[in-house]
Coordinates of N, CA, C and O in Angstrom, one line a residue:
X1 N 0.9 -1.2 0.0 CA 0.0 0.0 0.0 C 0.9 1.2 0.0 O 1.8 1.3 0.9
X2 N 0.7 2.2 -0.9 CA 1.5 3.5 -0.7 C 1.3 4.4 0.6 O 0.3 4.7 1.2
X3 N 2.6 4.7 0.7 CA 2.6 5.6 2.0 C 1.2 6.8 2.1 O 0.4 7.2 2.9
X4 N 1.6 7.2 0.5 CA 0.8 9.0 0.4 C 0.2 8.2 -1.5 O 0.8 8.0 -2.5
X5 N -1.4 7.9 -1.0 CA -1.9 7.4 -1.9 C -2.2 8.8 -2.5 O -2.2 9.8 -1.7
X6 N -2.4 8.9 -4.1 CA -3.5 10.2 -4.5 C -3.6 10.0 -6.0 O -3.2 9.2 -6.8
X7 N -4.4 11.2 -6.1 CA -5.1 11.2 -7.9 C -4.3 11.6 -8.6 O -4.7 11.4 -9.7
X8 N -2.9 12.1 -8.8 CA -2.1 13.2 -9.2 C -2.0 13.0 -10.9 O -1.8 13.9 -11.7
X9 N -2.0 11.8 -11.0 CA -1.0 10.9 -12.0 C -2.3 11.1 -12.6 O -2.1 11.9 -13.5
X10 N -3.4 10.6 -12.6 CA -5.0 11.1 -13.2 C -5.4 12.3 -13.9 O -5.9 12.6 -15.0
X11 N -5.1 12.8 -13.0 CA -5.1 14.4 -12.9 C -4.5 14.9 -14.0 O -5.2 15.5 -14.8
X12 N -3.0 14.8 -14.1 CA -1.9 15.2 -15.1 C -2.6 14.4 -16.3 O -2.9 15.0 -17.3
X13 N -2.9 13.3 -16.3 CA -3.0 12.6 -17.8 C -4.7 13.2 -18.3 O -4.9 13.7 -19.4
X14 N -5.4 13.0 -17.6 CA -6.7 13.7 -18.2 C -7.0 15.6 -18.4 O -7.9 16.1 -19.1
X15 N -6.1 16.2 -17.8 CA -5.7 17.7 -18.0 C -5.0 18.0 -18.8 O -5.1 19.2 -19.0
X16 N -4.2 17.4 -19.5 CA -3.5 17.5 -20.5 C -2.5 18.0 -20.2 O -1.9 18.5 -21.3
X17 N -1.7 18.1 -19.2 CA -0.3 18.4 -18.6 C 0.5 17.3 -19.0 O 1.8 17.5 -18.9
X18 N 0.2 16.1 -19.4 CA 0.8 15.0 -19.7 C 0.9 14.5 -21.0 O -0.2 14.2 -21.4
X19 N 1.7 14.2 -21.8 CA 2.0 13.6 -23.2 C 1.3 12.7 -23.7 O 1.7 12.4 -24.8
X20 N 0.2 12.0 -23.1 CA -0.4 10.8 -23.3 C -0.6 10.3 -24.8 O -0.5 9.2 -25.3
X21 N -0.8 11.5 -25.4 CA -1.6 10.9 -27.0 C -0.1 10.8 -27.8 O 0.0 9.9 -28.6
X22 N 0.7 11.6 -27.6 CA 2.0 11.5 -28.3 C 2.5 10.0 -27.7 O 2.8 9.1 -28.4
X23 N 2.5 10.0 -26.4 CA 3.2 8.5 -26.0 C 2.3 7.3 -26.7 O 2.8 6.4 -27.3
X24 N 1.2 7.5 -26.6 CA -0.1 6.5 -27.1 C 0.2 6.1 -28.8 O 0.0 5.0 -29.4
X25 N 0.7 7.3 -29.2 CA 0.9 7.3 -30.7 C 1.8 7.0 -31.2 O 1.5 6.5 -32.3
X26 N 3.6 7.0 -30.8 CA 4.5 6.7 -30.5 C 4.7 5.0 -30.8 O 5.2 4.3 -31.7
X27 N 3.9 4.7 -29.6 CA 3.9 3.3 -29.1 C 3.4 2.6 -29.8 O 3.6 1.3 -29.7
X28 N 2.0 3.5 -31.0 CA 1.3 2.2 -32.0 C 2.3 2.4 -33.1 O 2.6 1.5 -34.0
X29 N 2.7 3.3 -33.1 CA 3.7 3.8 -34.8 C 4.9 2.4 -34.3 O 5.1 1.5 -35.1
X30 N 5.4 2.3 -33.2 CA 6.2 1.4 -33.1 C 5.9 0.0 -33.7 O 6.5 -0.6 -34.6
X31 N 4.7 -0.4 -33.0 CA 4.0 -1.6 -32.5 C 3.8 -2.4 -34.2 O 4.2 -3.5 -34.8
X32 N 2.9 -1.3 -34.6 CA 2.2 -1.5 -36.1 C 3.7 -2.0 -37.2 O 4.0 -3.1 -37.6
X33 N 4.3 -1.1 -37.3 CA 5.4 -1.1 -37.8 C 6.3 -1.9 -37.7 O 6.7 -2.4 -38.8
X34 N 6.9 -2.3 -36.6 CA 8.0 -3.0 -36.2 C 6.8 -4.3 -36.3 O 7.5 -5.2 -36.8
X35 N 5.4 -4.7 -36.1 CA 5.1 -6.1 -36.6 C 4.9 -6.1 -37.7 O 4.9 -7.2 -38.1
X36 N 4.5 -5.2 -38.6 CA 4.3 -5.7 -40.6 C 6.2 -6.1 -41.3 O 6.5 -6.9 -42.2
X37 N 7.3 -5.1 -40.4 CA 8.5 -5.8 -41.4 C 8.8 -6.7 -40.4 O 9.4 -7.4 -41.2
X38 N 8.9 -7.3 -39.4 CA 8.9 -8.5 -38.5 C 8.5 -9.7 -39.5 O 9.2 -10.7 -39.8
X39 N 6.9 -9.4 -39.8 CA 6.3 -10.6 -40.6 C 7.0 -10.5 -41.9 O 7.0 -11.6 -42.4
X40 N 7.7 -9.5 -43.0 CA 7.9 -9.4 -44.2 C 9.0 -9.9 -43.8 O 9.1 -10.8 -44.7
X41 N 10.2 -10.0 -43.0 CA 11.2 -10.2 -43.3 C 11.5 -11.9 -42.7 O 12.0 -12.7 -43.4
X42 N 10.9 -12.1 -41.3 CA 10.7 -13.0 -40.8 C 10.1 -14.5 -41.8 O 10.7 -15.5 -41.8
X43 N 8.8 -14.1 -42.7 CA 8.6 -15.2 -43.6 C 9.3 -15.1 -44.9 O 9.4 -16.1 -45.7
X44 N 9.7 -14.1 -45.1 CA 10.9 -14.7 -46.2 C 12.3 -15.0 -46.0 O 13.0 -15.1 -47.0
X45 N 12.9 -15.3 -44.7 CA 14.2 -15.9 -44.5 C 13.5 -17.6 -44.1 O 14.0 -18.7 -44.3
X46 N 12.4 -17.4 -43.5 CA 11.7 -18.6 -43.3 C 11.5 -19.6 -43.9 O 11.8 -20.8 -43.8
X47 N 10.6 -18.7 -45.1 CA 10.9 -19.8 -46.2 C 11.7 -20.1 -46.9 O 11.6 -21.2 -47.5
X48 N 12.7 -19.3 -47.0 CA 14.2 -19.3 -47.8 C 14.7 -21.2 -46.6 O 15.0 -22.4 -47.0
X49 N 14.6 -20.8 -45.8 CA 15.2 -22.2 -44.7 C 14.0 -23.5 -45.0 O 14.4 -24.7 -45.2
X50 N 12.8 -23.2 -45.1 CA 12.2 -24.1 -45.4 C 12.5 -25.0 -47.0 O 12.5 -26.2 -47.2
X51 N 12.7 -24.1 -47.7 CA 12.4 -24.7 -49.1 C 13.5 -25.0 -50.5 O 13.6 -25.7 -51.5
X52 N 14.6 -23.5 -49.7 CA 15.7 -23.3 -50.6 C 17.0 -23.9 -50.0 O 17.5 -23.8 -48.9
X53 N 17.4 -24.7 -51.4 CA 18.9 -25.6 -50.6 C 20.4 -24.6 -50.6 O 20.8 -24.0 -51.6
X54 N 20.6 -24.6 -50.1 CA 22.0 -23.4 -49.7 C 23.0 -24.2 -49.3 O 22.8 -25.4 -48.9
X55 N 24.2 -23.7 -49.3 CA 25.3 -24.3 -48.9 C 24.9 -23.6 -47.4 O 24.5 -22.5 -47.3
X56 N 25.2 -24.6 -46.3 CA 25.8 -24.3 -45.2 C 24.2 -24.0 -44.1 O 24.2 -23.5 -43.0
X57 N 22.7 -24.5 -45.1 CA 21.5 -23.8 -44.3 C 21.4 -24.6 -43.3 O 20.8 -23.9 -42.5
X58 N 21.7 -26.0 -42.7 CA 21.1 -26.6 -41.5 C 22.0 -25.6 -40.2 O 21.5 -25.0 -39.2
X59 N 23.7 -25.9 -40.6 CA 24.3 -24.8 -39.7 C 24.0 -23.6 -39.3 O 23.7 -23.4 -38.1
X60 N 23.9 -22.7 -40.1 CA 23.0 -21.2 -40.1 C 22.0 -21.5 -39.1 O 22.1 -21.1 -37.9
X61 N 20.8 -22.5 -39.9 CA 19.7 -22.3 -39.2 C 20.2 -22.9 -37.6 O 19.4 -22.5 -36.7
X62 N 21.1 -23.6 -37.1 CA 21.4 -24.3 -36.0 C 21.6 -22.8 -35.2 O 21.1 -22.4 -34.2
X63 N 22.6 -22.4 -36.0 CA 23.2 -21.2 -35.2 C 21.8 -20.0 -34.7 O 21.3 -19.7 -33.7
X64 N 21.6 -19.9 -35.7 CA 20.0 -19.1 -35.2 C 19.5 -19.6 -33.8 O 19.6 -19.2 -32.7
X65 N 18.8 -21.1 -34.4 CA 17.9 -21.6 -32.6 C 18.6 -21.1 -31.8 O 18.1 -20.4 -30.9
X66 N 20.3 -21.4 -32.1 CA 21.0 -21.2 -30.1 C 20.8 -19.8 -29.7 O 20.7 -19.6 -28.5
X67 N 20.8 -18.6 -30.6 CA 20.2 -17.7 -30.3 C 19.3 -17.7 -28.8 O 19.5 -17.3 -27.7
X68 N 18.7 -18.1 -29.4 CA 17.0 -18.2 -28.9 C 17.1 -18.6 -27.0 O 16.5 -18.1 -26.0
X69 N 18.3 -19.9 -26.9 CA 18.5 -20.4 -25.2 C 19.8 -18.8 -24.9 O 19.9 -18.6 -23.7
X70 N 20.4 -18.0 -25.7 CA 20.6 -16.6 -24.7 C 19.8 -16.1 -24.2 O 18.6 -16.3 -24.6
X71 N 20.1 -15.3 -23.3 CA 19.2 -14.2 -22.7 C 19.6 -13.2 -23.1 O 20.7 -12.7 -23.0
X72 N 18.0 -12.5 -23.9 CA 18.6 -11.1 -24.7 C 18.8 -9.9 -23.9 O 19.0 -8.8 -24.4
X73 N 18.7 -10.3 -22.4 CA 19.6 -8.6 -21.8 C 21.1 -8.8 -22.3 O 21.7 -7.7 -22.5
X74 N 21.7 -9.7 -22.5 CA 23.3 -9.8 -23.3 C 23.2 -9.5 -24.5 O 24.3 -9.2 -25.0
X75 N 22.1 -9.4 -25.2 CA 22.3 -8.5 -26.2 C 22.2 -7.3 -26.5 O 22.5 -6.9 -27.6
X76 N 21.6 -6.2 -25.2 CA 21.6 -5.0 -25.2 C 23.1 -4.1 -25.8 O 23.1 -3.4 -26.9
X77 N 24.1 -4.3 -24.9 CA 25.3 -3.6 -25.3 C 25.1 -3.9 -26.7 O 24.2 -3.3 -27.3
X78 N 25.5 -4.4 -27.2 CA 26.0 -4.6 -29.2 C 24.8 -3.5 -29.9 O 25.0 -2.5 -30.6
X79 N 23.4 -4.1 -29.4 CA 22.7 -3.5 -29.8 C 22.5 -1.5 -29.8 O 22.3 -0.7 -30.7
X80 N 22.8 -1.3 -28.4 CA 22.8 -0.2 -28.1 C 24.4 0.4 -28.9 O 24.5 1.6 -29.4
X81 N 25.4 -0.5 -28.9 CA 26.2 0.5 -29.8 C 25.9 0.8 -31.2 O 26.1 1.9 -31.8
X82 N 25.5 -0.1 -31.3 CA 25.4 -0.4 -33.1 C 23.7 0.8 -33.2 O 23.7 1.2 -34.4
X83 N 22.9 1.2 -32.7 CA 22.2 2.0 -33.0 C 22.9 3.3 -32.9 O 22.8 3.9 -34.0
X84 N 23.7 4.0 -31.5 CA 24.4 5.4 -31.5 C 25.6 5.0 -32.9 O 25.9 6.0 -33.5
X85 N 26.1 4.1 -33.3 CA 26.9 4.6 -34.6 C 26.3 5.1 -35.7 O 26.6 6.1 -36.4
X86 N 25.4 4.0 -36.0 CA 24.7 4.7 -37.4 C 24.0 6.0 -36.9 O 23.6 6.7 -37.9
X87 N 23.8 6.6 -35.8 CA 23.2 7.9 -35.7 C 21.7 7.8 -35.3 O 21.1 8.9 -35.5
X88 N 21.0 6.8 -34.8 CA 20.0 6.5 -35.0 C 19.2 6.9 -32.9 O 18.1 6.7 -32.4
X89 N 20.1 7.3 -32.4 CA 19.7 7.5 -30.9 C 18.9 8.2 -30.4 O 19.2 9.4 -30.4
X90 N 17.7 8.0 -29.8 CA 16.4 8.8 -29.4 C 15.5 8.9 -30.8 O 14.9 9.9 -31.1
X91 N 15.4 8.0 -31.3 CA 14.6 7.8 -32.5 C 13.4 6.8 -32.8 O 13.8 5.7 -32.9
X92 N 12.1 7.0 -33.1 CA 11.2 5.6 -33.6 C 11.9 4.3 -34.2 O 11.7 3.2 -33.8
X93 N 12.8 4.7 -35.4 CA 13.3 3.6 -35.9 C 14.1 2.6 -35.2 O 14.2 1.4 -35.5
X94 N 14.8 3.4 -34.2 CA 15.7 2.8 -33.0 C 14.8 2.0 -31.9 O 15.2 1.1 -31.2
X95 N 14.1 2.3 -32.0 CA 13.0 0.9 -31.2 C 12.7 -0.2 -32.0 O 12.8 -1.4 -31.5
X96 N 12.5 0.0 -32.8 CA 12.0 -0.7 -33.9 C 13.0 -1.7 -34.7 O 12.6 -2.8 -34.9
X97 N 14.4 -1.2 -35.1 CA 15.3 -2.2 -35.6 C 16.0 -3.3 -35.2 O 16.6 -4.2 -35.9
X98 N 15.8 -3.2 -33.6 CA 16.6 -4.6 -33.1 C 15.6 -5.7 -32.6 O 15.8 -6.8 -32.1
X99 N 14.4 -4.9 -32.8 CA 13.4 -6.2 -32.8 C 12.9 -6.7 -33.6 O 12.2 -7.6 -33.4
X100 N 13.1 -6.2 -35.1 CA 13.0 -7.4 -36.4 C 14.2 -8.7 -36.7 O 14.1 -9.6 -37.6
X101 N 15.2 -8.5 -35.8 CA 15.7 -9.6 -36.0 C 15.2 -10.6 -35.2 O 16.0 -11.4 -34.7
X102 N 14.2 -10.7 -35.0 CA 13.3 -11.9 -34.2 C 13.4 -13.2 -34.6 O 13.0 -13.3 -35.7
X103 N 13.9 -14.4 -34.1 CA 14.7 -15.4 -34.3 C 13.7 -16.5 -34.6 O 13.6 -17.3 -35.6
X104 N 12.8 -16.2 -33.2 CA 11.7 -17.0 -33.0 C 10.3 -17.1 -34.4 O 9.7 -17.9 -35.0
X105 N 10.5 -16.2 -34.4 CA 9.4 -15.7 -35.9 C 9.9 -16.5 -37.1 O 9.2 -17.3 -37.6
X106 N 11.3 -16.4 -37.6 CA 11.8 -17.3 -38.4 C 11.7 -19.0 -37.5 O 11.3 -19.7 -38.5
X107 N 11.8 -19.4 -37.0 CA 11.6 -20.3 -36.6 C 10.1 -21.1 -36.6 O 9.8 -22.2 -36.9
X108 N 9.6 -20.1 -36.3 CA 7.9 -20.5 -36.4 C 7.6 -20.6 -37.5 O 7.0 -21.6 -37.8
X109 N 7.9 -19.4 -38.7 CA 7.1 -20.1 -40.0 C 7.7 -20.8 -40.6 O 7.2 -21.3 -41.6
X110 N 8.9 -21.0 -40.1 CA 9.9 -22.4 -41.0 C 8.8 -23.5 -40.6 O 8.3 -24.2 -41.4
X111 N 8.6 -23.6 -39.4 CA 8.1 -24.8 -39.3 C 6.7 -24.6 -39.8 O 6.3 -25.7 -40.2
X112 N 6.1 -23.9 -39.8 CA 4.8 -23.9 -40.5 C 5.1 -24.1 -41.8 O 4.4 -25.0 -42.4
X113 N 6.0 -23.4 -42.6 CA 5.9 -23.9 -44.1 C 6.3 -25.5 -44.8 O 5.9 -26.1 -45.8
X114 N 7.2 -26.0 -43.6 CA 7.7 -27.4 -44.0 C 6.4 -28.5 -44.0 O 6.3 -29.6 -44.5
X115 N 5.0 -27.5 -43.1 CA 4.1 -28.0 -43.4 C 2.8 -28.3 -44.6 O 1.9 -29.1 -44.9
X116 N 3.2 -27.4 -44.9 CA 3.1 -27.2 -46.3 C 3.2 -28.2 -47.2 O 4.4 -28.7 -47.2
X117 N 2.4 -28.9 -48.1 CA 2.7 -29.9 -49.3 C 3.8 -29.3 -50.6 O 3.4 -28.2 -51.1
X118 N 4.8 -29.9 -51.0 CA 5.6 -29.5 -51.8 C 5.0 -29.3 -52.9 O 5.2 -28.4 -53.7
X119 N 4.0 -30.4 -52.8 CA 3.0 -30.8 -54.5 C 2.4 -29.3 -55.1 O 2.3 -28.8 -56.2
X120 N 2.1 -28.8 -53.7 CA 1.7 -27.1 -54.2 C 2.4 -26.3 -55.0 O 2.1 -25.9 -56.1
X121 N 3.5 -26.1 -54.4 CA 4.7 -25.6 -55.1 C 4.7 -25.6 -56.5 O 4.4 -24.6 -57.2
X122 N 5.4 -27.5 -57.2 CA 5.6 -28.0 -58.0 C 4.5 -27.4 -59.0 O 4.8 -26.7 -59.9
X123 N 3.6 -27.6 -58.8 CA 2.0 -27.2 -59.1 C 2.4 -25.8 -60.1 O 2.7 -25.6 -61.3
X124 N 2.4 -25.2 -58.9 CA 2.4 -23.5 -59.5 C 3.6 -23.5 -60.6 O 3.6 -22.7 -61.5
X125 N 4.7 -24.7 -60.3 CA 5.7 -23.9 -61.1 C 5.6 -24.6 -62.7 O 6.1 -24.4 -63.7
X126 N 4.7 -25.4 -62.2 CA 4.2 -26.4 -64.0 C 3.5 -25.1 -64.9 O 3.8 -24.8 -66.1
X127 N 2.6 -24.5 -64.2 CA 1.6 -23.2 -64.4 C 2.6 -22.0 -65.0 O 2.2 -20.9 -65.6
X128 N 3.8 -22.4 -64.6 CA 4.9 -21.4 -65.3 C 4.9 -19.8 -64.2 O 5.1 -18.6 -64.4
X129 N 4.6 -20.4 -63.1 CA 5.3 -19.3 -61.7 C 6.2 -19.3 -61.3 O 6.6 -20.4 -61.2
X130 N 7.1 -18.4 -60.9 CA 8.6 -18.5 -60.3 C 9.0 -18.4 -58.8 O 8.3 -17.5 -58.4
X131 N 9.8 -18.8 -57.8 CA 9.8 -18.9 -56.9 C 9.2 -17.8 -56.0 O 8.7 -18.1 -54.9
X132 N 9.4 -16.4 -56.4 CA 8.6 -15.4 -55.8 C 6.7 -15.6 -56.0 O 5.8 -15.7 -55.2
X133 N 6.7 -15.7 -57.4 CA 5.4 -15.7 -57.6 C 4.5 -16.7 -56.7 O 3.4 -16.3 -56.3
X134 N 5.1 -18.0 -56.4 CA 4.6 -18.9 -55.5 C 4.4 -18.7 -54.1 O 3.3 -18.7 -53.5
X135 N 5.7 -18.5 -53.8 CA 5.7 -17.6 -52.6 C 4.5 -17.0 -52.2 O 3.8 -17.4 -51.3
X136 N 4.3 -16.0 -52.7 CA 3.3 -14.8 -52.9 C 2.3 -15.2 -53.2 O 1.6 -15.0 -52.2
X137 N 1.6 -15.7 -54.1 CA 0.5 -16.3 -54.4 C -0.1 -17.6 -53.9 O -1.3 -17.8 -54.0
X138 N 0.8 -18.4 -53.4 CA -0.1 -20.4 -53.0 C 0.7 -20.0 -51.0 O -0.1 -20.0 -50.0
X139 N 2.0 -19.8 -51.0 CA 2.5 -19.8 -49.6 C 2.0 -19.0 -48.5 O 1.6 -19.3 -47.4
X140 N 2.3 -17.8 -49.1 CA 1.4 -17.0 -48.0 C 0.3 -16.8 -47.8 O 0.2 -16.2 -46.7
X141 N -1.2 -17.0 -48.6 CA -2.6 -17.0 -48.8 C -2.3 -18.5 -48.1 O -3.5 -18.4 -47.6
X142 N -1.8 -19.9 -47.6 CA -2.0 -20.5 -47.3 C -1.5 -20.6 -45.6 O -1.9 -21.5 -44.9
X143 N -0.1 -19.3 -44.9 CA 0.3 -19.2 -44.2 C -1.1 -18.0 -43.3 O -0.4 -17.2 -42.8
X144 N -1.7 -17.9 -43.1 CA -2.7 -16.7 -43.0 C -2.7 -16.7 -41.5 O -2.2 -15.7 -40.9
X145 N -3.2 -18.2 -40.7 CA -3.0 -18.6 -39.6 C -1.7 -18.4 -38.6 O -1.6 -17.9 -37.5
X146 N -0.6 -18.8 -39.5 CA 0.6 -18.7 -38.6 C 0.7 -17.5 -38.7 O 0.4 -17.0 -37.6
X147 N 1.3 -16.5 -39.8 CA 1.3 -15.3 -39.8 C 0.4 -14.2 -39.1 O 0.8 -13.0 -38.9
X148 N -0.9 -14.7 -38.8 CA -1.8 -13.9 -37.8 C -1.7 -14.3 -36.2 O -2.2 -13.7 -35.2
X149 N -1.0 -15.3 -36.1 CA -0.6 -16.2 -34.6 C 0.4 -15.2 -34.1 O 0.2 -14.7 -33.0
X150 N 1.6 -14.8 -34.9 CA 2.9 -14.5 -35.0 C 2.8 -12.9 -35.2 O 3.6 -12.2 -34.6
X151 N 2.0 -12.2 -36.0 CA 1.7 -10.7 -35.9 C 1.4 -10.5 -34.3 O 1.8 -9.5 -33.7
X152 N 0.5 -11.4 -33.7 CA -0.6 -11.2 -32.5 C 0.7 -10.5 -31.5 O 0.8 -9.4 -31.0
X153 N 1.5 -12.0 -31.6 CA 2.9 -12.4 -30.8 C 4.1 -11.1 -30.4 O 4.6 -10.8 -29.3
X154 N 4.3 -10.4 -31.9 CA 5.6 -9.7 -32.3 C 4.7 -8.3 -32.0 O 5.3 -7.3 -31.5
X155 N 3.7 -8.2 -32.2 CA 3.0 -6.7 -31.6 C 2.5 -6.6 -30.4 O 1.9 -5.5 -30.1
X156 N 2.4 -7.7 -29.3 CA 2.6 -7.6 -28.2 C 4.0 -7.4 -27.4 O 4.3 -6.9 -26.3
X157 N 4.8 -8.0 -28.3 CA 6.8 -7.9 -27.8 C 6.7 -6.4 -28.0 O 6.7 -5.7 -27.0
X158 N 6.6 -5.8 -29.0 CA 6.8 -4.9 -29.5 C 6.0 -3.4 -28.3 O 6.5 -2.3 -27.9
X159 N 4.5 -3.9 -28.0 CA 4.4 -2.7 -27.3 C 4.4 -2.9 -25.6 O 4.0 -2.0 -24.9
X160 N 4.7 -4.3 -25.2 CA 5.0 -4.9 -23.8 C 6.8 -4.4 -23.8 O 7.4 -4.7 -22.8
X161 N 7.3 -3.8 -24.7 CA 8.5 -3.5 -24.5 C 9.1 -2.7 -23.7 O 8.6 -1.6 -24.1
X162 N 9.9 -2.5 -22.5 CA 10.2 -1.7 -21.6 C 12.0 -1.4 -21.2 O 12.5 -0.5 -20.5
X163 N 12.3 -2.1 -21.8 CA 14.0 -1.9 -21.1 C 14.7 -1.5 -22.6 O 15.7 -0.7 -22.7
X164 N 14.2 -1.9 -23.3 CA 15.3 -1.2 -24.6 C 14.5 0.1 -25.0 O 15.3 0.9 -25.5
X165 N 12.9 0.8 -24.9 CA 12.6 2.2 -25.1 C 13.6 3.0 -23.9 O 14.1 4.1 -24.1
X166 N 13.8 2.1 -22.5 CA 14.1 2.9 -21.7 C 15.8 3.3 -22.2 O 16.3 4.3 -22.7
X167 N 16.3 2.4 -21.9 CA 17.9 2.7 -22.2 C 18.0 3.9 -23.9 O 18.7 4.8 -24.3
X168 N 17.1 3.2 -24.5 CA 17.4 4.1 -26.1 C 17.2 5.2 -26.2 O 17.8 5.7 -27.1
X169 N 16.5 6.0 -25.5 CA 15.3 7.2 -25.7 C 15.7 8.0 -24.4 O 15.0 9.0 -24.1

């Protein structure tokens, strides 16, 4: 129970002494944003891991998972330097760019696309589509689910976020 309970904090945000609609607005410009290229970038390295053979992809993708057992307050420092170099400090964007490298998101629609039938694929490409076109037209109209699971997911990270607005800003 607080020592010296009161309205003050009410007070300030409903009188307009308080920034509320700028912070309110702020926070969706973050949220909105930082989950549409989350999902754009997220399902196209995803699928790239699901479908495309590469030299060296089970490694890569290995090295990714272990990502995921760190704990990302160890990634603050790198992160926080690497934003004050490019110039980017006390900025929207600066909230916003070290949470598109979301590990977990690539992770999730990999596994959602391997669920995916290949036959689909092949399909489109008899039809004379090219690996974008497929992509784009049979994979993601059929990804709707995961991709709406995983927006829900990455725009709640995004505006539950509290220790990197604080240090950045």
């Amino acid at each position: 129970i607080p020592a010296d309970p009161g309205l003050e904090n009410y007070q300030a945000l409903f009188s307009g002494s308080a920034d509320f609609l700028l912070w309110f607005r702020n926070s969706a410009i973050v949220s909105i944003v930082g989950t549409a290229l989350t999902l754009a970038i997220t399902s196209l390295s995803a699928y790239a891991f699901a479908r495309i053979d590469f030299r060296f992809k089970g490694l890569l993708f290995g090295l990714l998972i272990t990502t995921l057992v760190l704990p990302s307050v160890m990634f603050l420092v790198p992160q926080y330097k690497l934003i004050a170099e490019i110039g980017l400090y006390d900025s929207l964007p600066a909230l916003v760019l070290p949470g598109l490298a979301g590990v977990f998101g690539v992770f999730f629609m990999r596994q959602f696309f391997l669920t995916i039938p290949v036959e689909l694929e092949e399909a489109a490409y008899v039809d004379g589509a090219n690996r974008w076109r497929t992509f784009r037209s049979v994979v993601l109209p059929l990804a709707g689910p995961a991709l709406a699971t995983l927006a829900v997911i990455t725009f709640l990270a995004f505006w539950n976020d509290y220790l990197w607005p604080t240090i950045i800003c």
